[in-house]
CSV table of C-alpha atoms in Angstrom, one decimal:
chain,number,residue,atom,x,y,z
J,567,LEU,CA,5.6,-20.7,-3.9
J,568,LYS,CA,6.5,-20.5,-7.2
J,569,LYS,CA,5.6,-22.7,-8.4
J,570,ASN,CA,1.7,-22.5,-6.7
J,571,THR,CA,1.0,-18.8,-7.2
J,572,PRO,CA,-1.1,-19.2,-11.0
J,573,GLN,CA,-1.6,-15.7,-10.8
J,574,LEU,CA,2.1,-14.2,-10.2
J,575,GLN,CA,2.3,-14.7,-14.4
J,576,LYS,CA,-0.3,-12.4,-15.0
J,577,LEU,CA,0.6,-10.6,-11.8
J,578,ALA,CA,4.4,-9.6,-13.4
J,579,LEU,CA,2.5,-8.8,-17.2
J,580,ARG,CA,0.3,-6.1,-15.3
J,581,TYR,CA,3.8,-4.8,-12.6
J,582,ALA,CA,6.1,-4.6,-15.8
J,583,LEU,CA,4.8,-0.7,-16.5
J,584,ILE,CA,5.7,-0.2,-13.2
J,585,GLY,CA,8.8,-1.8,-12.2
J,586,ASP,CA,10.6,-5.2,-13.0
J,587,PRO,CA,8.2,-8.0,-12.3
J,588,VAL,CA,11.7,-10.4,-12.0
J,589,THR,CA,11.5,-8.4,-8.4
J,590,LEU,CA,7.4,-9.1,-7.7
J,591,LYS,CA,7.8,-12.3,-7.1
J,592,ASP,CA,10.7,-12.3,-4.6
J,593,GLU,CA,8.4,-9.3,-3.0
J,594,LEU,CA,5.1,-10.9,-2.7
J,595,ILE,CA,7.0,-14.2,-1.5
J,596,GLN,CA,9.1,-12.4,1.2
J,597,THR,CA,5.7,-10.2,1.9
J,598,ALA,CA,4.0,-13.6,2.4
J,599,PHE,CA,6.6,-15.3,4.9
J,600,ASP,CA,6.6,-12.0,6.8
J,601,GLU,CA,2.8,-12.5,7.4
J,602,ILE,CA,3.2,-16.2,8.6
J,603,PHE,CA,6.5,-16.5,10.4
J,604,MET,CA,7.7,-12.6,11.2
J,605,ALA,CA,5.2,-11.5,13.2
J,606,ASP,CA,5.8,-10.0,16.7
J,607,PRO,CA,6.7,-11.1,19.5
J,608,LEU,CA,9.7,-13.7,17.3
J,609,PRO,CA,10.3,-17.0,18.9
J,610,ARG,CA,12.9,-16.6,21.4
J,611,THR,CA,13.0,-20.6,21.8
J,612,THR,CA,13.2,-23.5,19.6
J,613,SER,CA,10.6,-25.4,20.5
J,614,GLU,CA,8.5,-21.6,20.0
J,615,PHE,CA,10.5,-21.4,16.6
J,616,GLN,CA,9.9,-24.7,15.3
J,617,GLU,CA,5.7,-24.5,16.3
J,618,ARG,CA,5.9,-21.0,13.9
J,619,LEU,CA,7.0,-22.9,11.3
J,620,ASP,CA,4.6,-25.2,11.5
J,621,ARG,CA,2.2,-23.8,12.3
J,622,GLY,CA,2.1,-21.2,10.0
J,623,ARG,CA,3.9,-23.8,6.8
J,624,PRO,CA,0.4,-24.5,5.5
J,625,ARG,CA,-0.1,-21.1,5.6
J,626,ILE,CA,2.6,-19.5,3.1
J,627,VAL,CA,0.5,-21.0,0.1
J,628,ALA,CA,-2.7,-18.8,0.9
J,629,GLU,CA,-1.5,-16.0,2.3
J,630,ALA,CA,0.7,-15.6,-1.2
J,631,THR,CA,-2.0,-16.4,-2.7
J,632,LYS,CA,-4.1,-13.7,-0.7
J,633,LEU,CA,-1.5,-11.2,-1.0
J,634,ALA,CA,-1.3,-11.6,-4.8
J,635,ASP,CA,-4.8,-11.8,-5.0
J,636,ALA,CA,-4.7,-8.1,-3.2
J,637,VAL,CA,-2.0,-6.8,-5.4
J,638,SER,CA,-3.5,-8.0,-8.5
J,639,ALA,CA,-7.3,-6.0,-7.8
J,640,ALA,CA,-4.8,-2.9,-6.2
J,641,LEU,CA,-2.1,-2.8,-10.1
J,642,THR,CA,-5.9,-3.4,-12.1
J,643,SER,CA,-7.4,-0.5,-10.1
J,644,HIS,CA,-4.5,1.4,-10.0
J,645,THR,CA,-4.0,1.4,-14.3
J,646,ASP,CA,-8.1,2.1,-14.9
J,647,LEU,CA,-7.7,5.2,-12.6
J,648,LEU,CA,-4.4,6.4,-14.5
J,649,THR,CA,-6.5,6.7,-17.4
J,650,ALA,CA,-9.5,8.1,-16.3
J,651,LEU,CA,-6.8,11.2,-14.6
J,652,ASP,CA,-5.2,11.0,-18.0
J,653,ALA,CA,-9.4,12.3,-19.8
J,654,VAL,CA,-9.6,14.3,-16.9
J,655,ARG,CA,-9.1,18.3,-19.5
J,656,SER,CA,-11.3,20.1,-17.1
J,657,PRO,CA,-8.9,22.7,-15.1
J,658,GLN,CA,-11.3,22.9,-11.9
J,659,LEU,CA,-10.5,19.5,-11.6
J,660,GLN,CA,-7.0,19.5,-12.5
J,661,LEU,CA,-5.9,20.1,-8.8
J,662,VAL,CA,-8.0,17.3,-7.4
J,663,ALA,CA,-5.8,14.7,-10.7
J,664,SER,CA,-2.6,16.1,-9.8
J,665,ASP,CA,-3.6,15.4,-6.3
J,666,ILE,CA,-4.4,11.7,-7.0
J,667,ARG,CA,-1.6,11.4,-8.7
J,668,CYS,CA,0.8,12.1,-6.2
J,669,GLN,CA,-1.1,9.6,-3.9
J,670,MET,CA,-0.7,6.5,-6.5
J,671,GLU,CA,2.6,7.5,-6.7
J,672,ARG,CA,3.0,7.5,-3.0
J,673,LEU,CA,1.1,3.9,-3.3
J,674,VAL,CA,2.4,1.9,-6.0
J,675,TYR,CA,5.9,2.9,-7.1
J,676,PRO,CA,9.0,0.6,-8.4
J,677,GLY,CA,9.2,-2.2,-5.0
J,678,PHE,CA,6.1,-1.0,-3.0
J,679,ILE,CA,4.9,-4.8,-2.8
J,680,ALA,CA,8.2,-4.4,-0.3
J,681,ALA,CA,7.3,-1.8,1.5
J,682,THR,CA,4.6,-1.9,2.6
J,683,PRO,CA,2.9,-4.4,5.0
J,684,GLY,CA,1.4,-6.9,4.7
J,685,HIS,CA,-2.1,-6.3,6.8
J,686,TRP,CA,-2.1,-2.9,4.3
J,687,LEU,CA,-1.3,-4.1,1.1
J,688,THR,CA,-4.6,-6.5,1.2
J,689,GLN,CA,-6.1,-2.7,1.5
J,690,LEU,CA,-4.8,-1.0,-1.9
J,691,PRO,CA,-7.6,-2.2,-3.8
J,692,ARG,CA,-10.1,-0.4,-1.5
J,693,PHE,CA,-7.7,3.2,-1.1
J,694,ILE,CA,-7.4,3.2,-4.9
J,695,GLU,CA,-11.5,2.7,-5.2
J,696,ALA,CA,-12.0,5.3,-3.5
J,697,ALA,CA,-9.7,7.3,-5.1
J,698,SER,CA,-11.3,7.0,-8.1
J,699,ILE,CA,-14.5,7.8,-6.7
J,700,ARG,CA,-13.3,11.0,-5.3
J,701,LEU,CA,-12.0,11.8,-8.5
J,702,GLY,CA,-15.5,10.9,-9.8
J,703,LYS,CA,-17.5,13.3,-7.3
J,704,ALA,CA,-15.0,16.1,-7.5
J,705,GLY,CA,-16.8,18.3,-10.1
J,706,ARG,CA,-20.4,18.2,-7.7
J,707,ASN,CA,-18.5,19.8,-4.4
J,708,LEU,CA,-14.9,21.6,-5.7
J,709,LYS,CA,-14.3,23.9,-1.9
J,710,GLN,CA,-15.0,20.7,0.1
J,711,ASP,CA,-12.2,18.8,-1.6
J,712,SER,CA,-10.0,20.9,-1.4
J,713,GLN,CA,-11.2,21.6,2.7
J,714,ASN,CA,-10.4,18.2,2.6
J,715,ASN,CA,-7.7,17.7,0.6
J,716,ALA,CA,-5.5,21.0,2.4
J,717,ALA,CA,-6.6,18.7,6.0
J,718,VAL,CA,-4.4,15.5,4.6
J,719,GLU,CA,-1.7,17.7,3.2
J,720,GLN,CA,-0.5,19.2,6.2
J,721,LEU,CA,-1.2,15.5,7.5
J,722,TRP,CA,1.6,14.6,5.5
J,723,VAL,CA,3.7,17.2,5.2
J,724,GLN,CA,4.4,16.7,9.7
J,725,TYR,CA,4.4,12.9,9.1
J,726,ALA,CA,6.8,12.7,6.5
J,727,ALA,CA,8.8,14.8,8.2
J,728,ARG,CA,8.6,13.6,11.2
J,729,ARG,CA,9.9,10.1,9.8
J,730,GLU,CA,12.3,12.3,8.1
J,731,MET,CA,13.7,12.8,11.4
J,732,LEU,CA,13.3,9.0,13.3
J,733,LEU,CA,15.1,7.6,10.4
J,734,LYS,CA,17.8,10.3,10.8
J,735,LEU,CA,18.0,9.8,14.9
J,736,GLN,CA,17.9,5.8,13.6
J,737,GLU,CA,15.0,5.4,15.7
J,738,ASN,CA,12.1,2.8,15.9
J,739,ARG,CA,9.4,4.5,13.1
J,740,GLU,CA,7.2,1.9,13.5
J,741,ALA,CA,4.5,3.4,14.7
J,742,ILE,CA,4.7,6.3,12.6
J,743,ASP,CA,4.6,4.0,9.8
J,744,GLU,CA,1.4,2.6,11.1
J,745,PHE,CA,-0.2,6.3,11.3
J,746,ARG,CA,0.4,6.6,7.0
J,747,TRP,CA,-2.0,3.8,7.3
J,748,PHE,CA,-4.4,6.6,9.2
J,749,LEU,CA,-4.2,8.5,6.6
J,750,GLU,CA,-5.1,6.7,3.9
J,751,GLU,CA,-8.0,5.4,5.9
J,752,LEU,CA,-9.3,9.3,6.4
J,753,ARG,CA,-9.0,10.0,2.5
J,754,VAL,CA,-11.1,7.3,2.2
J,755,SER,CA,-13.2,8.5,5.0
J,756,PHE,CA,-13.0,12.4,3.1
J,757,PHE,CA,-13.2,11.3,0.0
J,758,ALA,CA,-15.4,8.5,-0.6
C-alpha cells in the first residue's frame, strides 16, 4: 500500500502542519484495512475468513486511494478555511469564526484518520466545505446562525456527556459515536 498509493508523499506534506506525517501513512493503511476486512459481522470460521480475505485483497489499494483522496481534499479545504478564518476582522463574525474553529479542531487533529470511521472520513471534505459556506453566509443572517449554532452546541454537550459516561462504564459507544457524525450532517443542513 505504501508503494501503490502515490499521493501519500504529497498528503504527508499537508499533514505535517497538523501531526506526524509518519503516522499518517500507517493510519491511512489501517483505516483502509478496517474498511475492507473488519466490517461486521466478523468471520467466524476459517472459510469465512478466507473468503473475506480473497474478496478484500483486490480492493485494498482502491480503498486506500479513495481514503487518501478524501483526506487530501479535506486537508486542502481545511487549510483554505483556516486562512479565511484568520482573515475575519468583523467583530460580529468572531463568534461564528470561533465556532467554526472549534468544529475544525473536532474534525482535523493529530490522529483524526485513525479516529474517524472510513465511511465518515470520505465525508470530511463536504463537512469542511459546509463550514466554509457558513462563514461566507454568516454575515447576512447572524441571528439565524446563532440560533442554529445554539441548537447544535446543546446537542454536542449532550453527546459529549453521554459518551464520557459510556466510556467510564466501559459500555459500547458505537451508537453515540455515530450520533457524533449525525451532528456534522445537521451542521451541513443548518449552515450550508
